[in-house]
């Protein structure tokens, strides 16, 4: 595939690379995506449950959904796409992984420098005292879980309508701005502000390479768009 050789060549030459990943990079690990084919989580739409309003209304239901996701994710292993990104990170003087995923598979694969835009499903946060802590128990012994202070605990993730962690987008924009090559892997690019990093990288002069089993709204503006599973295509790009 001529395009693949050209894209591989551009990536090989780049000294600074930034990567934006979404749920699609974990699909081949058996984790359902939100919107692509076979998406939906247990017939719930993320937009309906991943919100402060849903949690205020029914914390137990929201926690049952996260508990179900945690159990599923705990059985999943990183796939060749996650491992390829670890190899890419070690090969590049400047590398930043920006992920929308909360599943922790990039950590398991050994990725180092990582910006978790939407938080981490393995961390809990107290709604009363603000304490945050890791808890990898599946299933959780009691739903909803509580903090030592007695306050109700929530998943350590960013819900719709909530701001991303302070400074996170600034750092992500800096990485996108200084990247010679920007890889966009497994995201439908509909959730903002994360999706805005793609046109931002393009406008900042990066060569943008998209890997997705389907085309997205950004496919027409990227430099290379590969409709292929990330676990197959990404290793061929290195
Ligand atoms: C904010 C954590 C403001 C929780 C998530 C109207 C217009 C525009 C924007 C908005 C709007 N109304 C509201 C908004 C803002 C909203 C938003 O963007 N909504 C969208 C739905 C329109 N954004 C927010 O609310 C954000 N906050 O704006 O705050 C603010 C500012 C200051 C002060 C206060 C408030 C917060 C957004 C974060 C929400 N949290 N997750 C959880 O996961 O439980 S988002 C959720 O969607 C996940 O994080 C997920 O990663 C993310 C994006 O989805 P994708 O990763 O792209 O996954 P998806 O299933 O969509 O796509 C998968 C892709 O993979 C598909 O394209 C598929 O083809 C492909 N694929 C499948 N298999 C493979 C593959 N590709 C390669 N290989 C394969 N094998
Ligand atoms: Zn507390």
Tab-separated table of N, CA and C and ligand atoms in Angstrom, residues 21-28 32-37 39-41 46-47 49-50 65-66 69 79 99-102 117-119 121 157-164 185-194 211-216 226 228-231, ligand 1:
chain	number	residue	atom	x	y	z
A	21	UNK	N	-5.630	8.604	21.494
A	21	UNK	CA	-6.346	7.328	21.357
A	21	UNK	C	-7.743	7.423	21.950
A	22	UNK	N	-8.628	6.593	21.400
A	22	UNK	CA	-10.001	6.478	21.899
A	22	UNK	C	-10.341	5.018	22.079
A	23	UNK	N	-11.603	4.766	22.369
A	23	UNK	CA	-12.074	3.421	22.738
A	23	UNK	C	-11.727	2.364	21.689
A	24	UNK	N	-11.577	2.776	20.428
A	24	UNK	CA	-11.304	1.819	19.349
A	24	UNK	C	-9.997	1.081	19.521
A	25	UNK	N	-9.001	1.702	20.211
A	25	UNK	CA	-7.718	1.010	20.358
A	25	UNK	C	-7.845	-0.165	21.327
A	26	UNK	N	-8.904	-0.149	22.166
A	26	UNK	CA	-9.107	-1.256	23.120
A	26	UNK	C	-10.132	-2.269	22.613
A	27	UNK	N	-10.707	-2.003	21.425
A	27	UNK	CA	-11.748	-2.915	20.908
A	27	UNK	C	-11.183	-4.323	20.709
A	28	UNK	N	-9.963	-4.441	20.185
A	28	UNK	CA	-9.393	-5.772	19.920
A	28	UNK	C	-8.936	-6.451	21.217
A	32	UNK	N	-15.935	-3.177	24.669
A	32	UNK	CA	-16.851	-2.543	23.713
A	32	UNK	C	-16.573	-1.044	23.606
A	33	UNK	N	-16.775	-0.513	22.399
A	33	UNK	CA	-16.625	0.937	22.230
A	33	UNK	C	-17.961	1.589	22.583
A	34	UNK	N	-17.978	2.915	22.505
A	34	UNK	CA	-19.197	3.643	22.875
A	34	UNK	C	-20.125	3.782	21.705
A	35	UNK	N	-19.542	4.063	20.508
A	35	UNK	CA	-20.410	4.495	19.400
A	35	UNK	C	-20.231	3.672	18.142
A	36	UNK	N	-19.059	3.030	17.975
A	36	UNK	CA	-18.854	2.295	16.719
A	36	UNK	C	-19.761	1.070	16.682
A	37	UNK	N	-19.647	0.300	15.635
A	37	UNK	CA	-20.440	-0.946	15.492
A	37	UNK	C	-20.169	-1.818	16.711
A	39	UNK	N	-20.982	-1.090	19.587
A	39	UNK	CA	-20.748	-0.158	20.701
A	39	UNK	C	-21.812	-0.358	21.770
A	40	UNK	N	-21.949	0.613	22.604
A	40	UNK	CA	-22.920	0.575	23.712
A	40	UNK	C	-22.393	-0.321	24.819
A	41	UNK	N	-22.633	0.079	25.975
A	41	UNK	CA	-22.173	-0.679	27.146
A	41	UNK	C	-23.386	-1.291	27.834
A	46	UNK	N	-23.284	6.028	26.970
A	46	UNK	CA	-22.402	6.761	27.882
A	46	UNK	C	-23.011	8.113	28.236
A	47	UNK	N	-23.613	8.768	27.231
A	47	UNK	CA	-24.136	10.120	27.487
A	47	UNK	C	-25.241	10.110	28.539
A	49	UNK	N	-25.415	7.872	31.246
A	49	UNK	CA	-24.982	7.477	32.599
A	49	UNK	C	-23.711	8.180	33.044
A	50	UNK	N	-22.859	8.569	32.098
A	50	UNK	CA	-21.589	9.217	32.488
A	50	UNK	C	-21.821	10.712	32.676
A	65	UNK	N	-23.102	0.167	36.651
A	65	UNK	CA	-22.576	0.242	35.281
A	65	UNK	C	-21.056	0.240	35.314
A	66	UNK	N	-20.463	1.060	36.217
A	66	UNK	CA	-18.992	1.100	36.280
A	66	UNK	C	-18.423	-0.208	36.808
A	69	UNK	N	-18.340	-2.575	33.998
A	69	UNK	CA	-17.243	-2.227	33.076
A	69	UNK	C	-15.895	-2.628	33.683
A	79	UNK	N	-3.495	-5.012	23.534
A	79	UNK	CA	-3.350	-5.714	22.245
A	79	UNK	C	-2.162	-5.135	21.482
A	99	UNK	N	-4.749	10.082	25.923
A	99	UNK	CA	-5.828	9.099	25.751
A	99	UNK	C	-7.142	9.576	26.342
A	100	UNK	N	-8.223	9.228	25.651
A	100	UNK	CA	-9.571	9.493	26.156
A	100	UNK	C	-10.049	8.292	26.977
A	101	UNK	N	-9.292	7.198	26.900
A	101	UNK	CA	-9.720	5.946	27.522
A	101	UNK	C	-9.451	5.960	29.022
A	102	UNK	N	-10.336	5.268	29.735
A	102	UNK	CA	-10.200	5.204	31.207
A	102	UNK	C	-9.872	3.777	31.641
A	117	UNK	N	-7.044	12.216	29.602
A	117	UNK	CA	-7.968	13.360	29.535
A	117	UNK	C	-9.242	13.101	30.333
A	118	UNK	N	-9.716	11.863	30.334
A	118	UNK	CA	-11.022	11.592	30.942
A	118	UNK	C	-10.925	10.785	32.221
A	119	UNK	N	-9.726	10.711	32.801
A	119	UNK	CA	-9.573	10.051	34.097
A	119	UNK	C	-9.276	8.567	33.975
A	121	UNK	N	-10.710	4.600	35.354
A	121	UNK	CA	-11.782	3.825	35.985
A	121	UNK	C	-11.310	3.107	37.242
A	157	UNK	N	-13.375	9.575	37.081
A	157	UNK	CA	-13.418	9.878	35.640
A	157	UNK	C	-14.070	11.234	35.412
A	158	UNK	N	-13.932	11.754	34.168
A	158	UNK	CA	-14.557	13.023	33.795
A	158	UNK	C	-15.891	12.700	33.123
A	159	UNK	N	-16.989	13.209	33.638
A	159	UNK	CA	-18.305	12.950	33.049
A	159	UNK	C	-18.673	14.044	32.066
A	160	UNK	N	-19.674	13.806	31.274
A	160	UNK	CA	-20.146	14.831	30.335
A	160	UNK	C	-20.627	16.041	31.130
A	161	UNK	N	-20.209	17.209	30.675
A	161	UNK	CA	-20.590	18.441	31.380
A	161	UNK	C	-19.570	18.816	32.432
A	162	UNK	N	-18.567	17.966	32.668
A	162	UNK	CA	-17.525	18.283	33.652
A	162	UNK	C	-16.252	18.740	32.938
A	163	UNK	N	-15.542	19.641	33.588
A	163	UNK	CA	-14.286	20.126	33.002
A	163	UNK	C	-13.225	19.041	33.118
A	164	UNK	N	-12.287	19.031	32.173
A	164	UNK	CA	-11.159	18.098	32.258
A	164	UNK	C	-10.242	18.570	33.393
A	185	UNK	N	-5.954	7.467	16.812
A	185	UNK	CA	-6.227	6.018	16.737
A	185	UNK	C	-7.511	5.656	17.483
A	186	UNK	N	-8.486	5.082	16.761
A	186	UNK	CA	-9.660	4.496	17.398
A	186	UNK	C	-10.562	5.475	18.105
A	187	UNK	N	-10.745	6.657	17.502
A	187	UNK	CA	-11.696	7.589	18.104
A	187	UNK	C	-12.664	8.099	17.051
A	188	UNK	N	-13.948	8.203	17.467
A	188	UNK	CA	-14.980	8.698	16.547
A	188	UNK	C	-14.885	10.216	16.450
A	189	UNK	N	-14.027	10.791	17.294
A	189	UNK	CA	-13.774	12.239	17.268
A	189	UNK	C	-15.063	13.054	17.373
A	190	UNK	N	-15.945	12.656	18.295
A	190	UNK	CA	-17.169	13.438	18.512
A	190	UNK	C	-17.189	14.101	19.887
A	191	UNK	N	-16.271	13.654	20.777
A	191	UNK	CA	-16.273	14.207	22.140
A	191	UNK	C	-15.249	15.335	22.224
A	192	UNK	N	-15.729	16.494	22.677
A	192	UNK	CA	-14.844	17.661	22.838
A	192	UNK	C	-14.573	17.887	24.315
A	193	UNK	N	-13.482	18.570	24.693
A	193	UNK	CA	-12.491	19.199	23.826
A	193	UNK	C	-11.465	18.246	23.216
A	194	UNK	N	-11.449	16.959	23.558
A	194	UNK	CA	-10.423	16.032	23.042
A	194	UNK	C	-10.358	16.058	21.509
A	211	UNK	N	-6.068	6.169	12.184
A	211	UNK	CA	-6.301	4.723	12.070
A	211	UNK	C	-7.634	4.431	12.733
A	212	UNK	N	-8.591	3.918	11.926
A	212	UNK	CA	-9.937	3.698	12.448
A	212	UNK	C	-10.604	2.688	11.515
A	213	UNK	N	-11.451	1.809	12.063
A	213	UNK	CA	-12.099	0.845	11.177
A	213	UNK	C	-13.140	1.524	10.295
A	214	UNK	N	-13.587	2.725	10.725
A	214	UNK	CA	-14.545	3.490	9.911
A	214	UNK	C	-13.947	4.864	9.606
A	215	UNK	N	-14.540	5.571	8.637
A	215	UNK	CA	-14.093	6.957	8.412
A	215	UNK	C	-14.758	7.829	9.483
A	216	UNK	N	-14.149	8.993	9.729
A	216	UNK	CA	-14.717	9.912	10.722
A	216	UNK	C	-14.855	11.293	10.063
A	226	UNK	N	-6.312	5.469	7.425
A	226	UNK	CA	-6.311	4.022	7.194
A	226	UNK	C	-7.541	3.413	7.852
A	228	UNK	N	-8.656	0.441	9.071
A	228	UNK	CA	-8.151	-0.883	9.408
A	228	UNK	C	-8.099	-1.012	10.925
A	229	UNK	N	-8.248	-2.228	11.473
A	229	UNK	CA	-8.147	-2.365	12.926
A	229	UNK	C	-6.762	-1.916	13.399
A	230	UNK	N	-6.709	-1.171	14.479
A	230	UNK	CA	-5.439	-0.611	14.966
A	230	UNK	C	-4.425	-1.714	15.292
A	231	UNK	N	-4.903	-2.831	15.826
A	231	UNK	CA	-4.008	-3.924	16.229
A	231	UNK	C	-3.266	-4.528	15.050
B	1	LIG	C1	-16.805	19.636	28.773
B	1	LIG	C2	-15.227	9.163	30.699
B	1	LIG	C3	-17.182	21.822	29.595
B	1	LIG	C4	-16.424	8.577	31.332
B	1	LIG	C5	-15.991	10.371	28.724
B	1	LIG	C6	-22.624	19.647	21.766
B	1	LIG	C7	-21.656	19.825	20.772
B	1	LIG	C8	-20.289	19.689	21.070
B	1	LIG	C9	-19.879	19.383	22.381
B	1	LIG	C10	-20.864	19.215	23.331
B	1	LIG	C11	-22.217	19.342	23.042
B	1	LIG	N1	-22.920	19.114	24.169
B	1	LIG	C12	-22.040	18.839	25.168
B	1	LIG	C13	-20.803	18.928	24.672
B	1	LIG	C14	-19.567	18.739	25.412
B	1	LIG	C15	-19.335	17.257	25.616
B	1	LIG	C16	-19.280	16.512	24.292
B	1	LIG	O1	-18.299	16.590	23.575
B	1	LIG	N2	-20.362	15.776	23.998
B	1	LIG	C17	-20.408	15.007	22.757
B	1	LIG	C18	-21.090	13.659	23.019
B	1	LIG	C19	-21.164	15.823	21.728
B	1	LIG	N3	-18.040	17.184	26.263
B	1	LIG	C20	-17.974	17.256	27.590
B	1	LIG	O2	-18.944	17.305	28.321
B	1	LIG	C21	-16.577	17.331	28.174
B	1	LIG	N4	-16.542	18.390	29.133
B	1	LIG	O3	-17.028	19.996	27.649
B	1	LIG	O4	-16.827	20.469	29.856
B	1	LIG	C22	-16.869	22.534	30.835
B	1	LIG	C23	-15.823	23.458	30.838
B	1	LIG	C24	-15.567	24.162	31.995
B	1	LIG	C25	-16.323	23.932	33.150
B	1	LIG	C26	-17.341	22.970	33.141
B	1	LIG	C27	-17.633	22.271	31.979
B	1	LIG	C28	-16.237	16.042	28.928
B	1	LIG	C29	-16.188	14.906	27.952
B	1	LIG	C30	-15.671	13.657	28.686
B	1	LIG	C31	-16.813	12.689	28.870
B	1	LIG	N5	-16.267	11.429	29.434
B	1	LIG	N6	-15.497	9.260	29.255
B	1	LIG	C32	-16.596	7.115	30.954
B	1	LIG	O5	-15.940	6.619	30.007
B	1	LIG	O6	-17.413	6.474	31.625
B	1	LIG	S1	-16.218	10.458	27.042
B	1	LIG	C33	-16.243	8.885	26.340
B	1	LIG	O7	-16.275	9.149	24.934
B	1	LIG	C34	-14.989	8.051	26.541
B	1	LIG	O8	-13.970	8.714	27.251
B	1	LIG	C35	-14.517	7.838	25.119
B	1	LIG	O9	-13.172	7.626	25.025
B	1	LIG	C36	-14.926	9.128	24.553
B	1	LIG	C37	-14.838	9.354	23.099
B	1	LIG	O10	-15.328	8.232	22.449
B	1	LIG	P1	-14.270	7.396	21.581
B	1	LIG	O11	-13.086	7.094	22.438
B	1	LIG	O12	-14.016	8.087	20.311
B	1	LIG	O13	-15.052	6.057	21.391
B	1	LIG	P2	-16.233	5.816	20.347
B	1	LIG	O14	-16.930	4.553	20.752
B	1	LIG	O15	-17.028	7.075	20.176
B	1	LIG	O16	-15.474	5.556	18.968
B	1	LIG	C38	-14.685	4.400	18.828
B	1	LIG	C39	-14.042	4.518	17.473
B	1	LIG	O17	-13.166	3.421	17.310
B	1	LIG	C40	-15.073	4.439	16.347
B	1	LIG	O18	-14.789	5.470	15.417
B	1	LIG	C41	-14.801	3.061	15.723
B	1	LIG	O19	-14.964	3.095	14.305
B	1	LIG	C42	-13.339	2.860	16.038
B	1	LIG	N7	-12.909	1.472	16.151
B	1	LIG	C43	-13.631	0.405	16.595
B	1	LIG	N8	-12.837	-0.703	16.574
B	1	LIG	C44	-11.609	-0.301	16.154
B	1	LIG	C45	-11.646	1.071	15.879
B	1	LIG	N9	-10.575	1.755	15.443
B	1	LIG	C46	-9.431	1.068	15.264
B	1	LIG	N10	-9.309	-0.271	15.506
B	1	LIG	C47	-10.369	-0.981	15.945
B	1	LIG	N11	-10.235	-2.309	16.176
